[in-house]
Coordinates of C-alpha atoms in Angstrom, one line a residue:
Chain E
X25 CA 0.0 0.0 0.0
X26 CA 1.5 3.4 -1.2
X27 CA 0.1 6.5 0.4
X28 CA 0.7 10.4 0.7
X29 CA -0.9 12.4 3.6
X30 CA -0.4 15.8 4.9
X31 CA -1.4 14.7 8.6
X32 CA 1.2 13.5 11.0
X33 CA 2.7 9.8 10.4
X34 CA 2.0 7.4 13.1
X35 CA 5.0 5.0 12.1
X36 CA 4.4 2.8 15.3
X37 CA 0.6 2.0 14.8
X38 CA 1.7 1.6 10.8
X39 CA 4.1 -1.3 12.2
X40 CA 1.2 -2.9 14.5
X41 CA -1.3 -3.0 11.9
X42 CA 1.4 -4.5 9.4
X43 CA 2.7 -7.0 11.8
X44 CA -0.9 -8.4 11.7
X45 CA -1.4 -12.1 10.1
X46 CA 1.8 -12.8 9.4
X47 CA 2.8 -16.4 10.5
X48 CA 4.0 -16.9 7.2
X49 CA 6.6 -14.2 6.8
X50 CA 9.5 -14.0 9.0
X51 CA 10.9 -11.1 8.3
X52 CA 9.9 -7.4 8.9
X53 CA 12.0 -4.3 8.2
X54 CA 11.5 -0.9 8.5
X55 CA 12.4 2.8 8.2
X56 CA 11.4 6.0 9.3
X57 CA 12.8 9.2 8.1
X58 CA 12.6 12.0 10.9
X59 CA 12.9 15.8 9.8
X60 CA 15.7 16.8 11.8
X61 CA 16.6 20.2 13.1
X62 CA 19.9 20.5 11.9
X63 CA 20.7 24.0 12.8
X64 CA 18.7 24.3 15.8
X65 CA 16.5 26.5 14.6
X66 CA 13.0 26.6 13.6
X67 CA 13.6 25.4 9.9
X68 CA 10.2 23.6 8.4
X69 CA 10.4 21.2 5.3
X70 CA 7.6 21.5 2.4
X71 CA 7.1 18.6 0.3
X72 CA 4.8 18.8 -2.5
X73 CA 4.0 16.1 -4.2
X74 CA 1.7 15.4 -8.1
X75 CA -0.7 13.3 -7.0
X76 CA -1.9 10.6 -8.5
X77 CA 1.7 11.2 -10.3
X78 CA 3.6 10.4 -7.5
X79 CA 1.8 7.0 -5.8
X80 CA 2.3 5.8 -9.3
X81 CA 6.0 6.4 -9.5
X82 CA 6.6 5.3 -6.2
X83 CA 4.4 1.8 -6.8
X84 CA 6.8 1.2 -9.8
X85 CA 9.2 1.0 -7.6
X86 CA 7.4 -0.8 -4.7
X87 CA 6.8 -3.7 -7.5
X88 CA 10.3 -3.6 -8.8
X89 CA 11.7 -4.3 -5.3
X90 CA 8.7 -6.5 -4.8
X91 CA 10.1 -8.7 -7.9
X92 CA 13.6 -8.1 -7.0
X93 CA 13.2 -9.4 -3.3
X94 CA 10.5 -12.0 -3.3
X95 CA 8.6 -10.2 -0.8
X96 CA 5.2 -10.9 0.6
X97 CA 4.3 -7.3 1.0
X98 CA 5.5 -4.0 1.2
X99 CA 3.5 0.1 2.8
X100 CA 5.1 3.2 2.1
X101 CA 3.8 6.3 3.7
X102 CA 4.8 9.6 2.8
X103 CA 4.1 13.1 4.3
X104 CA 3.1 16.4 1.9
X105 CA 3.1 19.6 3.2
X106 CA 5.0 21.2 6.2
X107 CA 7.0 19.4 8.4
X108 CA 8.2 20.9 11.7
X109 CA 11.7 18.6 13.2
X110 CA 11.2 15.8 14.7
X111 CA 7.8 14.8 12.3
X112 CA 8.2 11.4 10.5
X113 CA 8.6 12.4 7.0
X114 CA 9.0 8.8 5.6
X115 CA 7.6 5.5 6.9
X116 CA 8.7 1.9 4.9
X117 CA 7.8 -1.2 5.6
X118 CA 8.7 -5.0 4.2
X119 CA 8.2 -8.0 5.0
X120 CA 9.6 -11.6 3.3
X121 CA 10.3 -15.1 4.7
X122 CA 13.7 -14.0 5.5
X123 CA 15.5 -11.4 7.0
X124 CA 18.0 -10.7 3.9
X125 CA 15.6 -9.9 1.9
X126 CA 13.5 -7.4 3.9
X127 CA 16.7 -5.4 4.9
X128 CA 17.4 -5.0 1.2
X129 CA 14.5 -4.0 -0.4
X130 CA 13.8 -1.8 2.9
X131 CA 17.2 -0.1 1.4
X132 CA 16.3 0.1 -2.1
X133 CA 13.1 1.4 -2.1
X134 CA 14.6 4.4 0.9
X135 CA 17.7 5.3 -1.8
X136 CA 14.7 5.2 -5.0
X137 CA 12.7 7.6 -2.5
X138 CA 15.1 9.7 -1.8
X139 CA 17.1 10.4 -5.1
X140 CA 13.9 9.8 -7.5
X141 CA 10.7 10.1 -5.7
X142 CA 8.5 13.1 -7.6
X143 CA 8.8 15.2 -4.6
X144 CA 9.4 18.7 -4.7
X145 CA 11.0 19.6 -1.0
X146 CA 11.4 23.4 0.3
X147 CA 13.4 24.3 3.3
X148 CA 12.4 27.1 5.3
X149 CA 14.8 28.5 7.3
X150 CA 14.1 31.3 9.9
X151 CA 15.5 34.0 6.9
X152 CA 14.9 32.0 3.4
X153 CA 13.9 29.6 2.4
X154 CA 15.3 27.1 -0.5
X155 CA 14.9 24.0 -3.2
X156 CA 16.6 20.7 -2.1
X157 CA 17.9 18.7 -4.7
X158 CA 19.3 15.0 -3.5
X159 CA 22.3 15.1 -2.2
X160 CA 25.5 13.7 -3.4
X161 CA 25.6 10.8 -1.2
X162 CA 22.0 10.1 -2.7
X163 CA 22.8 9.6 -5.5
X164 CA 25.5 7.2 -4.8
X165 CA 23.2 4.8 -2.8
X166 CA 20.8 4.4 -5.8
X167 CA 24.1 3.8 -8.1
X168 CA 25.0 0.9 -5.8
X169 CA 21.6 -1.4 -6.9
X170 CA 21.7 -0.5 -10.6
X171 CA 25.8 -1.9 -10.4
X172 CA 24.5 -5.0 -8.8
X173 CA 21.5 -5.4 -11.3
X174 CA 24.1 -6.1 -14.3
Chain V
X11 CA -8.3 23.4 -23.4
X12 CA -5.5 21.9 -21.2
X13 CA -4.7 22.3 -17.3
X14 CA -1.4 23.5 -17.1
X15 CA 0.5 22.0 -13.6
X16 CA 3.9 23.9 -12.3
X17 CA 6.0 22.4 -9.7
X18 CA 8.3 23.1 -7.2
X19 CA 10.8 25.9 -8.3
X20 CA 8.6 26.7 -11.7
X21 CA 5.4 27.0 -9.4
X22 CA 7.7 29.9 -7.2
X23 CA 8.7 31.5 -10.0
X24 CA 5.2 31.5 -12.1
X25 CA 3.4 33.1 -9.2
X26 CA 0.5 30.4 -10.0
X27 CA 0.0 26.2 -9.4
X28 CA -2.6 25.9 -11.4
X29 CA -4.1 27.3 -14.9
X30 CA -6.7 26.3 -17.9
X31 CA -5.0 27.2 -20.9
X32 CA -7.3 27.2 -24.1
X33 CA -5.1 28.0 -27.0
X34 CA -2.5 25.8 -27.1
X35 CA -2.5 22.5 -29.4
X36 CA 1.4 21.2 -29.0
X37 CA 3.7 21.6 -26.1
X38 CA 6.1 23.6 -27.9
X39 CA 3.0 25.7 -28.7
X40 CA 2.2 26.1 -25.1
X41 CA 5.2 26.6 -24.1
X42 CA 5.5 29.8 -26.2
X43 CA 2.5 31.2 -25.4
X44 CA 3.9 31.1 -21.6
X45 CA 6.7 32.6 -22.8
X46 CA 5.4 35.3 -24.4
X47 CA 3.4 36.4 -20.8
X48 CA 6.5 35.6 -18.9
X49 CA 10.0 35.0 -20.4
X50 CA 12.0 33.7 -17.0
X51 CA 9.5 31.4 -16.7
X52 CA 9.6 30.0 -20.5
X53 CA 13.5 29.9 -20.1
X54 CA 12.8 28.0 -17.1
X55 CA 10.4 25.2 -18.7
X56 CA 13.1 24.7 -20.7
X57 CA 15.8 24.2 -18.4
X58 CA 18.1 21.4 -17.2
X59 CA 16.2 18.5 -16.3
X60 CA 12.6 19.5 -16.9
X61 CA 10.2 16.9 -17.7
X62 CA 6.8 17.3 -19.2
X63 CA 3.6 15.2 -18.4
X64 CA 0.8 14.7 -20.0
X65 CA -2.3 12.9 -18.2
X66 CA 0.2 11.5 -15.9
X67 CA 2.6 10.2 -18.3
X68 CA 6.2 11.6 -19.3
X69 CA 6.6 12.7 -22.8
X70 CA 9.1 13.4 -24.4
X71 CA 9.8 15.8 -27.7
X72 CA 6.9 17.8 -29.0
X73 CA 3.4 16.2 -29.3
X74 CA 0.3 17.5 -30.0
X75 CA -2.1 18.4 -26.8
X76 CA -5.9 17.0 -26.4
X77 CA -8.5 19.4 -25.5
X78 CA -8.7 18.0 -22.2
X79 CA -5.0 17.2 -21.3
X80 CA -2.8 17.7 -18.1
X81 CA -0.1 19.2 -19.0
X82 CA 2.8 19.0 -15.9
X83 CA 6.0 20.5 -16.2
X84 CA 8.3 19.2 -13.9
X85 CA 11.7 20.4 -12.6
X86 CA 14.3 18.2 -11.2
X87 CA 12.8 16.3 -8.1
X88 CA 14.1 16.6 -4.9
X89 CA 13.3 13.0 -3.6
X90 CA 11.3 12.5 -0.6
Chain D
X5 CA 18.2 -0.6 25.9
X6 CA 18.2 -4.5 26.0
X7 CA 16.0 -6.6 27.2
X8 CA 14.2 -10.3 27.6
X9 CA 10.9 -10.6 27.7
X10 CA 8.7 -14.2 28.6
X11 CA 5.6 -12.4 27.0
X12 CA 4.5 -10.9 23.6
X13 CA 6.5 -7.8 22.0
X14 CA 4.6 -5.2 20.3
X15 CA 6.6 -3.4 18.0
X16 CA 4.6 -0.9 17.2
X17 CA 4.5 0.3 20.5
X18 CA 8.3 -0.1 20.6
X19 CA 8.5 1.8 17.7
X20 CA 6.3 5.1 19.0
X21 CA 8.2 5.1 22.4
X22 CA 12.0 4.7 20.3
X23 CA 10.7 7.6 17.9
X24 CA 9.2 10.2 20.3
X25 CA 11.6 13.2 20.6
X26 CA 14.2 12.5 17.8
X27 CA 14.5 16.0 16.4
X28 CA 18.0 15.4 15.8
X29 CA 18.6 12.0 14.7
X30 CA 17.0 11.6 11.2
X31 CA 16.8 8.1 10.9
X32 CA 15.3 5.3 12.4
X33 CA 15.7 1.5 11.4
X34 CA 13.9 -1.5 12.4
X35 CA 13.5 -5.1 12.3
X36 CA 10.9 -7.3 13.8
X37 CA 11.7 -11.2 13.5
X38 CA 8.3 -13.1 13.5
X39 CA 8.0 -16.6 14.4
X40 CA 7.0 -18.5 10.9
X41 CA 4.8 -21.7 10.7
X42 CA 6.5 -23.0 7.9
X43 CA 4.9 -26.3 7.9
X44 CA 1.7 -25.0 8.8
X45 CA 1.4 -27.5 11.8
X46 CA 1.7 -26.3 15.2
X47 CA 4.9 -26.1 15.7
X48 CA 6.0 -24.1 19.3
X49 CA 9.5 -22.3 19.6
X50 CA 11.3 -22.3 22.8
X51 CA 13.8 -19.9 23.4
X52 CA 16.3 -19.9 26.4
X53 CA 18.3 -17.9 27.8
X54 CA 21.3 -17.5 30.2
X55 CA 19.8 -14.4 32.3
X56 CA 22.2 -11.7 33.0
X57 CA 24.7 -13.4 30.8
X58 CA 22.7 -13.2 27.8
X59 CA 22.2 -9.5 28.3
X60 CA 25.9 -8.9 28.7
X61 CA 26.8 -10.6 25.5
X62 CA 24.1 -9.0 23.7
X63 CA 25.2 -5.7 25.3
X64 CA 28.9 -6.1 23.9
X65 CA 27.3 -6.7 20.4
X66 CA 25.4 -3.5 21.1
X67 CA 28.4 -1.4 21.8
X68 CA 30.4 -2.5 19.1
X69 CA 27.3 -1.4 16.8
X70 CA 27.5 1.9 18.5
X71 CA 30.6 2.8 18.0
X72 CA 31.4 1.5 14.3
X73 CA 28.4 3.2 13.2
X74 CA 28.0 5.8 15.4
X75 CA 24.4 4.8 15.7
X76 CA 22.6 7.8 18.9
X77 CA 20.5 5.0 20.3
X78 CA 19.7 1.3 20.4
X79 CA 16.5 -0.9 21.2
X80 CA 17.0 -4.6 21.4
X81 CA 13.7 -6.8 23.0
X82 CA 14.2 -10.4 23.0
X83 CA 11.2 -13.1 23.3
X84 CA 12.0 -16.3 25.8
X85 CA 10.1 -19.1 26.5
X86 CA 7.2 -20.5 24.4
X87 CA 6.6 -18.8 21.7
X88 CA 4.2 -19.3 19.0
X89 CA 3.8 -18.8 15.0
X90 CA 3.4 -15.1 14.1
X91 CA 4.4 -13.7 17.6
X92 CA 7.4 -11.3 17.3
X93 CA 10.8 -13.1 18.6
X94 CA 13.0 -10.0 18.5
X95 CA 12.5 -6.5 17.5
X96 CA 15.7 -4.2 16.7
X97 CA 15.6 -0.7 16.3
X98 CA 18.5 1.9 15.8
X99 CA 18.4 5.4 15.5
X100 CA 21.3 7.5 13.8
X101 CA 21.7 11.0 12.1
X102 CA 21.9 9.5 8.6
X103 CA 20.1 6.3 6.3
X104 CA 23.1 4.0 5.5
X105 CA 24.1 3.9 9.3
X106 CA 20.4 3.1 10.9
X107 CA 19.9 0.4 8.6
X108 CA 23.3 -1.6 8.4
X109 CA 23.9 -1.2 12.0
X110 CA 20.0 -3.2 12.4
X111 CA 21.3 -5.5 9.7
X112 CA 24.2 -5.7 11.7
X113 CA 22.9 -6.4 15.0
X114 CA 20.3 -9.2 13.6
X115 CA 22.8 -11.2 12.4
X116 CA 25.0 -11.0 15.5
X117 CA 22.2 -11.9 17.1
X118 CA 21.0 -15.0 14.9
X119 CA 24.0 -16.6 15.2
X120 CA 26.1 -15.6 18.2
X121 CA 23.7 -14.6 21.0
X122 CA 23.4 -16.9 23.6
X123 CA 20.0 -18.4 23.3
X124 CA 19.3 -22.6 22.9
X125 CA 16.3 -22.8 20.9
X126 CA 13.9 -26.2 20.7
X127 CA 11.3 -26.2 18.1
X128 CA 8.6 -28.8 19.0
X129 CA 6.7 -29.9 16.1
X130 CA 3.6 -31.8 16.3
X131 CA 5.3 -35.2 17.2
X132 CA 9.2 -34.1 18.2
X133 CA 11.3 -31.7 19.7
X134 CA 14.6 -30.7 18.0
X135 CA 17.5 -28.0 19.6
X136 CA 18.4 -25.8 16.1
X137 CA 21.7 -24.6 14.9
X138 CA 22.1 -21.6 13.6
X139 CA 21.5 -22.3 9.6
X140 CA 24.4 -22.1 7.2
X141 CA 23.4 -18.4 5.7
X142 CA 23.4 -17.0 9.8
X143 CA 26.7 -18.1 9.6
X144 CA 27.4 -16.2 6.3
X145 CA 25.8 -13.2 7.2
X146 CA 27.9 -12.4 10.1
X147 CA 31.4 -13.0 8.4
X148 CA 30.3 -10.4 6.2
X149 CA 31.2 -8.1 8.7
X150 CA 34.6 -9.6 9.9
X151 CA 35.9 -9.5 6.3
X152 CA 34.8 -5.6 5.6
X153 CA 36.5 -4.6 9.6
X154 CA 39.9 -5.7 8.5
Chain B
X25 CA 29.8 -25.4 47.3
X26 CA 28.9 -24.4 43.4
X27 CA 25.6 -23.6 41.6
X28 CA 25.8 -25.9 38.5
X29 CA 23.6 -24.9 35.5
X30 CA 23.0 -26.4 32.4
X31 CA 21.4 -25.1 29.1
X32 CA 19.9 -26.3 26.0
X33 CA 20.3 -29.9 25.1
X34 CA 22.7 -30.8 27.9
X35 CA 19.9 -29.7 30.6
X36 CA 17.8 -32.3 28.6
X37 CA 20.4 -34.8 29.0
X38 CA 20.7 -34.4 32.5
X39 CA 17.2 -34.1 32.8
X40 CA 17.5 -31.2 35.2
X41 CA 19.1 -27.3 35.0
X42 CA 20.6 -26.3 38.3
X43 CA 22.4 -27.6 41.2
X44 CA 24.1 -27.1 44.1
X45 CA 26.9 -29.2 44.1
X46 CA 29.3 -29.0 47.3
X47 CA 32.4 -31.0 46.6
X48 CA 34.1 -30.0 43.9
X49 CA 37.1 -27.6 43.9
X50 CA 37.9 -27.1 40.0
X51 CA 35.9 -27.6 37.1
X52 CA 38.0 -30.5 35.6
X53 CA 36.7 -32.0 39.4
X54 CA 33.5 -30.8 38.6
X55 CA 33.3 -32.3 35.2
X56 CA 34.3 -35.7 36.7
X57 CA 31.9 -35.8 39.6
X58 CA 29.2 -35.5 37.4
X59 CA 30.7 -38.2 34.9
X60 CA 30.9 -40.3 37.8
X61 CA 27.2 -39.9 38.1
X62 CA 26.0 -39.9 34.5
X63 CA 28.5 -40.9 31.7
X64 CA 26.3 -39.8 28.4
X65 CA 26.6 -36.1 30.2
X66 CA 30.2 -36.6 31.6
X67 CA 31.0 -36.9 27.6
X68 CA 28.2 -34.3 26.7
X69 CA 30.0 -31.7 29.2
X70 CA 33.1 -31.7 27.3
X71 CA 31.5 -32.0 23.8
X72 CA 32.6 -29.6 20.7
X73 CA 31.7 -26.1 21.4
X74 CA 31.0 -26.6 24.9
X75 CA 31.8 -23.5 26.8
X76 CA 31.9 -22.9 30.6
X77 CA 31.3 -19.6 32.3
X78 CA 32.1 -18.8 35.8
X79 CA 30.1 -16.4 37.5
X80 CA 29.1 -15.4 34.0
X81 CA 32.4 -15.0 32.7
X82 CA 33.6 -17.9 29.7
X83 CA 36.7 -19.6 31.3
X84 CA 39.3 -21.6 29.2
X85 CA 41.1 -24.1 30.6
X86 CA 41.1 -25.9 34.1
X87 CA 40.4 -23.3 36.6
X88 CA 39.5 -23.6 40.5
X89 CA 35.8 -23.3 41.4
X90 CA 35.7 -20.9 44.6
X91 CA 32.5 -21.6 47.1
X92 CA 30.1 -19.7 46.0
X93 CA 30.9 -19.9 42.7
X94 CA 27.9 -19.9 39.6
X95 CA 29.5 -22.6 37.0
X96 CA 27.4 -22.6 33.3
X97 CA 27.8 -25.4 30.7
X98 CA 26.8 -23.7 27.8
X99 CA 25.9 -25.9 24.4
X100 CA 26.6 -24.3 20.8
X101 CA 24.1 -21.4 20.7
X102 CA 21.3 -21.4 18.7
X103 CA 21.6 -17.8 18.7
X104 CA 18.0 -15.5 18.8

């Protein structure tokens, strides 16, 4: 299940509710993605998403690594609008028979998010405000699964 | 008539999100026409790493426009 | 924070108590090992453990992921005693400022922990009772990370 | 006197997990009291990948056992 919403992620009831009926699986990973407040101060993120555009980028994705991985299911939730620090921006979750498995494709999908996600992200700082673009470490985390495809 | 979309940085500079364009028939066509209201912003819709939509789907090149498209212009994403 | 427990985790609830006020850490991995019914009988796990010593041991694996990956906090719940299909047998989580570290210290720690903790684990099947080995791949997994120290 | 405790299989073997056991001043005197009793876990106790711990510390070697000491026979772990 791929979702954006603009209210507060609850990434601990997410996990409950996902952990449900699973005798068969094993293995569940996930990740959150808290907005941090790097300088201190009171610097709020915007993301803006396409929608409709972006759930069906990010579900390419989500059954790419669902192929790759073998796994028996996989929810990504993803915040729009502001986000003050310490807000959950991201919340991933997989789960396969084994462990292996749901540790990577937790990782893939993260480094797709993160370097090719249609999300637009603004950072308002308490002067300005400004455009992310990925960062160079990003992009290098994405490079690593298309090396390992060929 | 197509819905034009702007994005991110393009949305900041237009001023506007969200418009119902009616004379436009191709995207180079449309893309003029914003031009010739604004020329920063047709510069930018031209820029590095741009990508159109249309309904949803990136295009690429020039194609012609349905009276009811989407039309999405898309600068280079942040990820999430 | 490490810990056995002789009755049901909940994750999720781990989860919201590890995530409440992380305004500077960024990123948050977990992992949540479920007992499987593979054969679809009712097969039992029974997990023991050497109290106090298991804790320690665990506790030196913890530290070692603390300080190679510079991880700013660490969850580790351990089940013992009976435990049955799809109830959660261990849930990791670790907290750090970036991605890449959260998630490979977890991966880290899981497979420190499936092979080299010290628990004795007896599955009773429908008609027997067997003690299990760690499995060939545990044993894989955790020399990955001995080769890439030196 | 020592606490004895066993884990895993060999507490099966034995068929019990703790003891006191009073008259033994070194593990290696330890190990052959309780061969003396039971032979299948005499052999069992020194077994590949059996490790001791005394008071929760693994011990290699022959070591003395003081009186209050807590002496573990720990099988190969399963691990979690």
């Amino acid at each position: 299940m791929i979702s954006l919403t603009d209210t507060p992620l609850r990434p601990g009831e997410l996990l409950t509710r996902f952990c449900e009926d699973r005798s068969e699986t094993g293995a569940v990973a996930t990740f959150t993605g808290i907005a941090r407040a790097d300088s201190g101060e009171g610097t709020i993120l915007e993301l803006e998403a396409y929608p409709g555009f972006t759930e069906a980028e990010i579900g390419k994705i989500a059954e790419t690594a669902r192929g790759r991985f073998g796994l028996d299911d996989i929810l990504i939730l993803h915040r729009i609008g502001r986000i003050t620090p310490g807000e959950a921006i991201v919340f991933v979750a997989t789960a396969a028979k084994h462990r292996r498995a749901a540790f990577e494709a937790c990782d893939f999908l993260m480094d797709y998010l993160k370097s090719r996600a249609p999300f637009w992200k603004k950072e308002h700082g308490p002067a300005s405000a400004r455009w992310i673009q990925p960062r160079e470490e990003d992009h290098a985390d994405v490079a690593r699964w298309e090396k390992e495809k060929s | 008539m197509a819905r034009v979309l702007l994005f991110g940085p393009l949305r900041d500079l237009a001023g506007w999100r969200e418009r119902d364009i009616a004379e436009a028939a191709s995207i180079s066509a449309l893309k003029a026409l914003l031009a010739e209201e604004d020329e920063r912003l047709g510069e930018a819709l031209s820029g590095p790493g741009v990508k159109v939509a249309v309904d949803q789907a990136i295009v690429n090149g020039d194609i012609a426009i349905g009276p009811r498209a989407e039309v999405a212009f898309l600068p280079p994403m942040s990820g999430g």
